[in-house]
Coordinates of C-alpha atoms in Angstrom, one line a residue:
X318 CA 14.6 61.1 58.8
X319 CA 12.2 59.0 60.7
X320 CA 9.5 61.3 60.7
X321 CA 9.8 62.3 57.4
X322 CA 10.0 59.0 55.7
X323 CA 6.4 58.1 57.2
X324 CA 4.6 60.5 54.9
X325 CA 7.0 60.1 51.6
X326 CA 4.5 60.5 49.2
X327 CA 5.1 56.9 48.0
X328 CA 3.3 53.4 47.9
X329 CA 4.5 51.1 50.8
X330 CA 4.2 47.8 50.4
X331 CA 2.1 46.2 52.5
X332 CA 1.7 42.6 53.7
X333 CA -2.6 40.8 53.4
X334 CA -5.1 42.2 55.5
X335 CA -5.4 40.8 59.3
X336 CA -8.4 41.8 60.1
X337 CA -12.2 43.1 59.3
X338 CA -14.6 44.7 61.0
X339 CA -18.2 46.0 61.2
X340 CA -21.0 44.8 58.4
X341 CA -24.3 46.3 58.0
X342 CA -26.4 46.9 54.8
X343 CA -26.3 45.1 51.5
X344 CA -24.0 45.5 48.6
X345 CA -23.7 44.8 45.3
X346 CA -19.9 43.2 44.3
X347 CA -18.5 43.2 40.6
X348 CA -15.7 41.9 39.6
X349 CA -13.6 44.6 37.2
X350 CA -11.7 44.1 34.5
X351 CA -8.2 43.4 35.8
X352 CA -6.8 45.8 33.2
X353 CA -8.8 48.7 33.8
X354 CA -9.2 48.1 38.0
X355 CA -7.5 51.2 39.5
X356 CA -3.9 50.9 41.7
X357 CA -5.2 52.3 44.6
X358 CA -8.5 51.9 45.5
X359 CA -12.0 49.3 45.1
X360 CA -14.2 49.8 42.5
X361 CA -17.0 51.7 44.4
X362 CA -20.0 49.1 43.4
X363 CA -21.9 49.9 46.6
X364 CA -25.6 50.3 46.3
X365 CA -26.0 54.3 47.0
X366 CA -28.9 56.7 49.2
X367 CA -32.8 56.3 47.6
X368 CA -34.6 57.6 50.3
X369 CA -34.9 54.0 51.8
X370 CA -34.8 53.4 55.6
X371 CA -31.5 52.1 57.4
X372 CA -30.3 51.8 60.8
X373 CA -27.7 50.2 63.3
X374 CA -28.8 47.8 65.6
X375 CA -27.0 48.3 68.7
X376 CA -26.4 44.8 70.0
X377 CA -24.9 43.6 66.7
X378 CA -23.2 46.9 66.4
X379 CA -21.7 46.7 69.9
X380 CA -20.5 42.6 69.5
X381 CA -18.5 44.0 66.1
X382 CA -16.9 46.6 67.7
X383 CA -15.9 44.1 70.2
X384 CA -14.7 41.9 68.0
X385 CA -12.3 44.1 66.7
X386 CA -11.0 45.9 70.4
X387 CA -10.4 42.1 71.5
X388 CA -8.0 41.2 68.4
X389 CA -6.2 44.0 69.0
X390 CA -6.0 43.7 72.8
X391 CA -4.9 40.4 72.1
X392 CA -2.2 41.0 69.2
X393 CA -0.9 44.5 70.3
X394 CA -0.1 44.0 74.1
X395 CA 1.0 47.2 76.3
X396 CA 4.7 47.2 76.1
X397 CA 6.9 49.9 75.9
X398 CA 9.1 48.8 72.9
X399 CA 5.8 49.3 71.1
X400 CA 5.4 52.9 72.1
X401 CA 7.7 54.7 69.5
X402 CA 5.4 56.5 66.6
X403 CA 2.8 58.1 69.6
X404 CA -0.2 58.8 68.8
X405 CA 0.2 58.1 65.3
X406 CA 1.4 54.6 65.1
X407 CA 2.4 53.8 69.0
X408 CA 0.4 51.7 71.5
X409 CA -0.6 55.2 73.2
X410 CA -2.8 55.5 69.9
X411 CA -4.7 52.4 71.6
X412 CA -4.6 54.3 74.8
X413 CA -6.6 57.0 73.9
X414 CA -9.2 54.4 71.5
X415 CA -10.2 52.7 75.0
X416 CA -10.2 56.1 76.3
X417 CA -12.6 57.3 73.5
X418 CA -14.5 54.2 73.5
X419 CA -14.8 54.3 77.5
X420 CA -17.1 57.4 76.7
X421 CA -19.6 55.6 74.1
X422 CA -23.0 55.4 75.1
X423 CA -22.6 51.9 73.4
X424 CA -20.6 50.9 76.0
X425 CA -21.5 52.4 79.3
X426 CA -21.9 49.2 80.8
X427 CA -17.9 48.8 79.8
X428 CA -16.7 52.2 80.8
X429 CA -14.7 51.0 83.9
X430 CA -13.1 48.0 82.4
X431 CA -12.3 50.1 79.0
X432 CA -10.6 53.0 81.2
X433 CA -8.5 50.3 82.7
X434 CA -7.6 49.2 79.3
X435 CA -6.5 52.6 78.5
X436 CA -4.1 53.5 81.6
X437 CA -2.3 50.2 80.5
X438 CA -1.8 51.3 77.5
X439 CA -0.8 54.9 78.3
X440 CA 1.4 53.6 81.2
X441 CA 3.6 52.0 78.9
X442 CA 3.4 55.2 76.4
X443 CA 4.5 57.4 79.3
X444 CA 7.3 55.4 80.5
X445 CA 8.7 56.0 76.6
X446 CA 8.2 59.6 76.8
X447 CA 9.8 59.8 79.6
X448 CA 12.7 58.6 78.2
X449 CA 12.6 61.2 75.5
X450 CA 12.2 63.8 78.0
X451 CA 15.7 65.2 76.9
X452 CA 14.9 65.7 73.2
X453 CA 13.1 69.0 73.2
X454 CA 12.3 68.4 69.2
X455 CA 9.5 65.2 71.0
X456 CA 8.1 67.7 74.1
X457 CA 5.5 69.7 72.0
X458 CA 5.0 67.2 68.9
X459 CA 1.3 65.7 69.4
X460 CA 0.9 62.6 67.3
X461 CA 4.0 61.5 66.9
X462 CA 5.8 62.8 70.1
X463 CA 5.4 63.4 73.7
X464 CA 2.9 66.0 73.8
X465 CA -0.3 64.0 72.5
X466 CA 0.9 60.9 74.6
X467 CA 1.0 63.6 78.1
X468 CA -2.9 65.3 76.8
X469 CA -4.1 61.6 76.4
X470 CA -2.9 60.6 79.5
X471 CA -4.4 63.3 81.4
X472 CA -8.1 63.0 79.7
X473 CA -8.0 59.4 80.7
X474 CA -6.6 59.7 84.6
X475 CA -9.4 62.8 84.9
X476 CA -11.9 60.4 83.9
X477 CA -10.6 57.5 86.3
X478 CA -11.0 60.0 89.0
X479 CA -7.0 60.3 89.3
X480 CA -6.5 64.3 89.7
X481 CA -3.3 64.3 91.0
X482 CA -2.0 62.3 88.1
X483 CA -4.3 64.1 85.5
X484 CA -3.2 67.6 86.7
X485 CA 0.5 66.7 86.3
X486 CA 0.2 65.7 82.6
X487 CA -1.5 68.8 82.2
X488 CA 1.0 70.9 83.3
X489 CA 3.8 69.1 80.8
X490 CA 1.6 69.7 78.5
X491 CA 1.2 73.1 79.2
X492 CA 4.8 74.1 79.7
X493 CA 6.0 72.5 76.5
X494 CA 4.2 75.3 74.7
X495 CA 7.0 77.3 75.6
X496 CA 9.1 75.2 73.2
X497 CA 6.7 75.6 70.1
X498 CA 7.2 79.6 70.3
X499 CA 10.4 80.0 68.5
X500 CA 9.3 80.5 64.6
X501 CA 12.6 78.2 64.0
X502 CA 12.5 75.9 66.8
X503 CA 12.6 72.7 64.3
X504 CA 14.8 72.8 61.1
X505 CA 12.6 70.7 59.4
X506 CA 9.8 72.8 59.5
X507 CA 7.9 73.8 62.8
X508 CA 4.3 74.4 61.3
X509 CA 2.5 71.1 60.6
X510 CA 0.1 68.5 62.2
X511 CA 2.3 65.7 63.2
X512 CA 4.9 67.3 64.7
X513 CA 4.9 71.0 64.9
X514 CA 2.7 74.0 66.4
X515 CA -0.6 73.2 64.2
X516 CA -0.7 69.5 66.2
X517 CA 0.0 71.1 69.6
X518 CA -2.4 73.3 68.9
X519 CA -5.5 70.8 67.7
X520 CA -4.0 69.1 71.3
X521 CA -5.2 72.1 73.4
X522 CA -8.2 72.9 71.3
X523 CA -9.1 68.8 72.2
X524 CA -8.2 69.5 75.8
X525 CA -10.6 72.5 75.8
X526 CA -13.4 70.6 74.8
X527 CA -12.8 67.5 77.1
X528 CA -12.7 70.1 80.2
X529 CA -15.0 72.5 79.2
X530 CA -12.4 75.7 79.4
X531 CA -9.4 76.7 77.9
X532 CA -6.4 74.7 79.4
X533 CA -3.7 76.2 78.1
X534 CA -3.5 80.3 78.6
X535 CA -4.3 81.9 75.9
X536 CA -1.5 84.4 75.5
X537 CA 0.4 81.2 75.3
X538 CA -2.1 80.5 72.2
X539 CA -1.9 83.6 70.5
X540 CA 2.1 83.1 70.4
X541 CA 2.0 79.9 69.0
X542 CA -0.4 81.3 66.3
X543 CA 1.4 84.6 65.7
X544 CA 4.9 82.6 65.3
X545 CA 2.9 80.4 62.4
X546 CA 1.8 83.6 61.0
X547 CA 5.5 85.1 61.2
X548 CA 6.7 81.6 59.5
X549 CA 4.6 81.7 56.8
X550 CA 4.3 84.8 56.0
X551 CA 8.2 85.4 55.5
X552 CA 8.7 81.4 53.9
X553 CA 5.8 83.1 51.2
X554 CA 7.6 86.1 50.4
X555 CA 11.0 84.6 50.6
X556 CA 9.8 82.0 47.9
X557 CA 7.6 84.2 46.3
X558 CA 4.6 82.2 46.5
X559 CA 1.4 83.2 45.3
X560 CA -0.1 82.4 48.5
X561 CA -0.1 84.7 51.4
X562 CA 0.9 81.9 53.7
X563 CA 3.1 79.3 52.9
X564 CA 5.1 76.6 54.6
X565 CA 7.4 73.5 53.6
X566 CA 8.2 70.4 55.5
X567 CA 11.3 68.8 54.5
X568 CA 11.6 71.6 51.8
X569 CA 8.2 70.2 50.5
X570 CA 5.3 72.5 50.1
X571 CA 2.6 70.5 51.3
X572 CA -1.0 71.0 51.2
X573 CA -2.6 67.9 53.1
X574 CA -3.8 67.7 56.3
X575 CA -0.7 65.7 57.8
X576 CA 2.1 68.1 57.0
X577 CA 0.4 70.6 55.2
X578 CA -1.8 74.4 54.3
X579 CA -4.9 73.2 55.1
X580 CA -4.1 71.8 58.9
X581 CA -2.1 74.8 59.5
X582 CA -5.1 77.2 58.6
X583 CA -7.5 75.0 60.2
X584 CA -5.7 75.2 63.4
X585 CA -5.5 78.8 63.3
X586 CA -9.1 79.7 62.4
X587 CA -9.9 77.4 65.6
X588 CA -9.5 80.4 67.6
X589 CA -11.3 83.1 66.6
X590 CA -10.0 85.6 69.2
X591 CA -6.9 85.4 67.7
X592 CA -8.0 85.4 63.8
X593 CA -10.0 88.6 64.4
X594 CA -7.6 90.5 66.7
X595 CA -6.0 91.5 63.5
X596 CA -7.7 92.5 60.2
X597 CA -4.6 91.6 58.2
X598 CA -4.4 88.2 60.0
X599 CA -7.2 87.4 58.9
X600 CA -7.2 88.7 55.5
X601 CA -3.9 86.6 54.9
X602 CA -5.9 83.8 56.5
X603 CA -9.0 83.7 54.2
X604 CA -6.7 84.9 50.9
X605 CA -4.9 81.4 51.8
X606 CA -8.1 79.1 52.3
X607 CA -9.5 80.9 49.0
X608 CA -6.3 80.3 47.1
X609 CA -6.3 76.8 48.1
X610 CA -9.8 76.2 46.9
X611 CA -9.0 77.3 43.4
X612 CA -6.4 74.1 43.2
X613 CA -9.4 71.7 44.1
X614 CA -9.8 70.3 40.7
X615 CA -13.0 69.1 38.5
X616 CA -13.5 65.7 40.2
X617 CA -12.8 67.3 43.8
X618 CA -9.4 66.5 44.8
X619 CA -6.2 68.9 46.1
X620 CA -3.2 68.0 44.9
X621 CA -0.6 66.9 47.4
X622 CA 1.9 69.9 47.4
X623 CA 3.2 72.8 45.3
X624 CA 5.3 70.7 43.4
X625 CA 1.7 68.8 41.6
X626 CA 0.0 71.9 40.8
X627 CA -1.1 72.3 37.2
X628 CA 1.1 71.0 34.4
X629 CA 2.6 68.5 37.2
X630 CA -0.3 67.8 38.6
X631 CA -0.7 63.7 38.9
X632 CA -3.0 62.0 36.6
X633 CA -6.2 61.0 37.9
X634 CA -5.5 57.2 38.3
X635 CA -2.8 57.9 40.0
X636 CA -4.2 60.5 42.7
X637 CA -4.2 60.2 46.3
X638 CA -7.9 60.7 48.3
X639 CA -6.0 60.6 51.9
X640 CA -6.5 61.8 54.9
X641 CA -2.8 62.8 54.8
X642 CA -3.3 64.2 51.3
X643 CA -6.1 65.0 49.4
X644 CA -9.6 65.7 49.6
X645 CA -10.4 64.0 52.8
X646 CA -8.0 65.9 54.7
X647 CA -8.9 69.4 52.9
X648 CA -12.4 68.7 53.1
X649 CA -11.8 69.7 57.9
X650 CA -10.5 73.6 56.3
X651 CA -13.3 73.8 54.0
X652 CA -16.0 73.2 56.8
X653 CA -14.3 74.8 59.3
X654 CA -14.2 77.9 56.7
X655 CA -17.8 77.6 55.8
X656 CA -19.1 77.3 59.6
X657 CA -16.6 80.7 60.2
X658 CA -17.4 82.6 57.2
X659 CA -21.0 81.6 56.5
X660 CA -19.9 81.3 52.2
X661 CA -21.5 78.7 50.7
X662 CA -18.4 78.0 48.3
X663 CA -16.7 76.7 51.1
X664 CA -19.9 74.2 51.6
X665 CA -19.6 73.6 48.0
X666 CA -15.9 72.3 48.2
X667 CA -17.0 70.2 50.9
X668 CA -19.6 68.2 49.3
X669 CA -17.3 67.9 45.9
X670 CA -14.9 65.8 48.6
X671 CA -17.9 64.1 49.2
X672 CA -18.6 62.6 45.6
X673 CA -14.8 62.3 45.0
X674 CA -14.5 60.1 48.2
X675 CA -17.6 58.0 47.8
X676 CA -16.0 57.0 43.6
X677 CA -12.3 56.5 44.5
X678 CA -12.3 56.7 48.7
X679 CA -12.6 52.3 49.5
X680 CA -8.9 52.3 49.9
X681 CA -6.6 49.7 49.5
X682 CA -4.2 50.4 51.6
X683 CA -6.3 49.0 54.6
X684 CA -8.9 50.3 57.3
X685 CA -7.0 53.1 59.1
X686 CA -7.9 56.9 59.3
X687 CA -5.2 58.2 57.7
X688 CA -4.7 56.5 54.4
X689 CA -7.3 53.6 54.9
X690 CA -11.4 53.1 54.6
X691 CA -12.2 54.4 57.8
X692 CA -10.7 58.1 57.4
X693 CA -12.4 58.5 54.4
X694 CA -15.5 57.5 56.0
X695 CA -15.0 60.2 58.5
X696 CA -15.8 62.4 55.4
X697 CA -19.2 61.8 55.3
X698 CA -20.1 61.8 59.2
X699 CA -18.5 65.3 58.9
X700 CA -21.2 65.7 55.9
X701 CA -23.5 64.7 57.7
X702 CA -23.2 67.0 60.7
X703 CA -22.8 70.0 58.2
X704 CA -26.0 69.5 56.6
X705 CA -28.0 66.4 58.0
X706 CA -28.5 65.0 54.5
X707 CA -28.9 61.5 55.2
X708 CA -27.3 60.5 52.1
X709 CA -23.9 60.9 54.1
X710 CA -24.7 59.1 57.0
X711 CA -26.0 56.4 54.5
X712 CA -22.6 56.6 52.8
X713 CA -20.9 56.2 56.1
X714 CA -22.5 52.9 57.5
X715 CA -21.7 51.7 53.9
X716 CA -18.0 52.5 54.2
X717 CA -18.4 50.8 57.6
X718 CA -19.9 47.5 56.0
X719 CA -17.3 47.3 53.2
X720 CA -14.6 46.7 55.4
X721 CA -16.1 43.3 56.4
X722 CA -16.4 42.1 52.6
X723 CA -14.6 39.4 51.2
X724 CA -13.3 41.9 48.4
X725 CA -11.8 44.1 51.2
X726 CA -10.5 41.2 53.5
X727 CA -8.8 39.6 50.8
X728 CA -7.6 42.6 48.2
X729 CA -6.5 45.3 50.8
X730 CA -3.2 45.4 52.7
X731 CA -2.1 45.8 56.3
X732 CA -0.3 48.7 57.9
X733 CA 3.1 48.7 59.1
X734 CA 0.9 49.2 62.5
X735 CA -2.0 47.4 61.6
X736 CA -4.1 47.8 65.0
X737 CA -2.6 51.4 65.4
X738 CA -4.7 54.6 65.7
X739 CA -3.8 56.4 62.1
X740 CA -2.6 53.4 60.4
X741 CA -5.0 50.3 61.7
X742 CA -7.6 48.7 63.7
X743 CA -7.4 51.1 66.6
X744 CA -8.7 54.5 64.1
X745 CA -11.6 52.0 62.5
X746 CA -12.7 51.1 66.4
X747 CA -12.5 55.4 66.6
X748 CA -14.7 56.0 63.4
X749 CA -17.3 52.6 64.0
X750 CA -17.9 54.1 67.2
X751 CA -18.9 57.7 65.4
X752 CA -21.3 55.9 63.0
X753 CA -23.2 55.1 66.2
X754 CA -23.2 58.4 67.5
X755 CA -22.7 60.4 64.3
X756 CA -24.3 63.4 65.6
X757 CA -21.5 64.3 67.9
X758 CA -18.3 62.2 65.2
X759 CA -15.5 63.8 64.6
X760 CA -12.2 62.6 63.1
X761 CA -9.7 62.1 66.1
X762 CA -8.3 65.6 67.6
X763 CA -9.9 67.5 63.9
X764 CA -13.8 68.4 65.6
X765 CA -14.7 71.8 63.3
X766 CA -17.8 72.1 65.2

């Protein structure tokens, strides 16, 4: 019940905001009318693209980012109690930011001290999983179980020069695909990001491109994908759902990119070996992409799950523009479609996330990447890869500079984890970082390219 209570599709209630972070750029704040200002998000007042010049300064860049990686170094201390929630809301979430953060040109000077950082954190993550190593529901969940918290660990000991250590995370990594094979292996539902074969799966596709080759074998991939195929092809015709694939979580038919369609297809078109070993396969694949683009609505957004599509669908003022649901998770399947496929309705959807985001996307539920300012910001730096407008990387620094405004600071809400990797400071340290180098950014463990 854990597990699923963190994505409920609910408001939590949420304590003032701790912390800001980087500021760049000028803006333009008005006040709205209390009785019209909107539940969830800022009034998007920002000045927008005109062509003008803009830039980051490294120095000032660099002393922000700072700022933020020493409050929560200094507020969110190594310890194992802290570990549970992995990736996703555990201290190894802070592992793998000094890990990514290690690798910023920004901070090369840094790189030895901010690898240090991360082993400490991923020490006391490791000594947690290995206390869960009985529970074979934790050994191939990647955010928010053992498996992410064993792949981080391994990138970060490999680039300490630790082989030994780095090759034996590997290989628990590796063998706890055998666990993710059974179509049924969790009751809950086996499919999605957080915990089931789509996460391990965006784990070894991460792996892959930190070691430059395939880490785990590949007929050890191709199961994992055919079991999501078998799962949602017979949960679809069981159902009788109008989509070729279909999977629930809880009995929920998401859509999102937390427990959702769109990771789950995403994933799978991430290896196109397996997607074009069978022509129905990939028929059922691109029928389910194509049936989820006809539920993204006039102003851009998906709707959460099967259960808000058309006369239930929410009311705009109440929509969510998440990560976790919404248009700024969708928007990973529609590029990842388009860059596969070569259909410019796929490019299309993308950039109608784009407007939707930059209206309703200056959350205020805080600075995270899941539900927060930064994910959605992660929007336009995957924009701005796709096309190299720089009207998206313009809207990006922008996102970045709003989150050190007094109208953020004082009207947006802190996380139950507030210097966590999805929820807090730790994802915002991830994505202000990717501003710098936006032509290699990519949302945490969700790289298309």
């Amino acid at each position: 019940m854990v597990l699923r209570l963190l994505f409920m599709r609910v408001n939590l209630v949420f304590v003032p905001l701790l912390q800001s972070v980087a500021n760049i750029g000028n803006i333009t704040l008005k006040k709205p009318d209390r009785m019209s200002r909107p539940k969830r998000y800022f009034i998007n007042t920002l000045k927008d693209y005109h062509n003008e010049d803009f830039g980051v300064q490294a120095d000032q860049w660099k002393m922000r980012v700072f700022q933020t990686v020493n409050t929560i170094a200094d507020r969110q201390p190594p310890t194992v109690r802290d570990s549970e929630g992995g990736l996703y809301v555990g201290i190894g979430g802070i592992g793998y930011m000094f890990y990514y953060i290690s690798q910023s040109p920004l901070f090369k000077d840094e790189k030895g001290e901010f690898l240090k950082q991360s082993l400490n954190y991923m020490k006391s993550a490791l000594t947690y999983a290995e206390n869960l190593k009985g529970d074979r529901s934790q050994a191939s969940a990647f955010l928010l179980g053992n498996a992410g918290i064993y792949a981080v660990a391994a990138v970060a000991y490999h680039a300490a020069g630790d082989t030994q250590k780095s090759d034996r995370y590997l290989r628990t990594f590796i063998d706890a695909a055998a666990i993710c094979k059974p179509v049924n292996f969790l009751r809950c539902g086996g499919d999605e990001f957080l915990v089931g074969r789509a996460g391990y799966l965006a784990g070894a596709l991460w792996l892959k491109k930190i070691f430059g080759k395939g880490v785990v074998p590949e007929n050890d991939i191709h199961d994992i994908c055919n079991s999501i195929i078998q799962s949602g092809r017979t949960y679809s015709q069981r159902y009788r759902s109008p989509c070729p694939l279909m999977f629930a979580y809880y009995e929920v038919e998401y859509l999102g990119a937390a427990h959702g369609l769109c990771s789950i297809l995403q994933m799978l078109m991430s290896f196109p070996n397996f997607i074009h070993s069978d022509p129905s396969i990939e028929n059922d694949v691109k029928a389910s992409v194509d049936f989820l683009l006809k539920l993204q609505t006039r102003n851009g957004n998906f709707p959460c799950a099967m259960d808000e599509v058309g006369s239930r669908s929410r009311p705009e003022t109440d929509e969510l523009v998440h990560w976790c649901h919404g248009a700024p998770g969708v928007v990973y399947l529609m590029a990842k479609a388009y860059l596969l496929w070569n259909d410019q309705k796929y490019l299309k959807s993308c950039l109608k996330c784009g407007e939707l985001v930059w209206e309703k996307g200056l959350l205020k539920k805080g600075p995270g990447i899941c539900h927060g300012v930064a994910g959605n910001g992660y929007v336009f730096l995957l924009l701005y890869r796709l096309t190299q407008d720089q009207k998206h990387l313009y809207r990006a620094l922008q996102f970045a500079d709003f989150m050190n405004t007094p109208e953020f600071k004082q009207g947006a809400r802190t996380p139950d984890s507030p210097f966590s990797l999805y929820e807090g400071l730790a994802g915002t340290v991830c994505y202000l970082a990717d501003v710098y180098k936006p032509e290699e950014a990519a949302f945490p463990f969700l790289d298309v390219f």
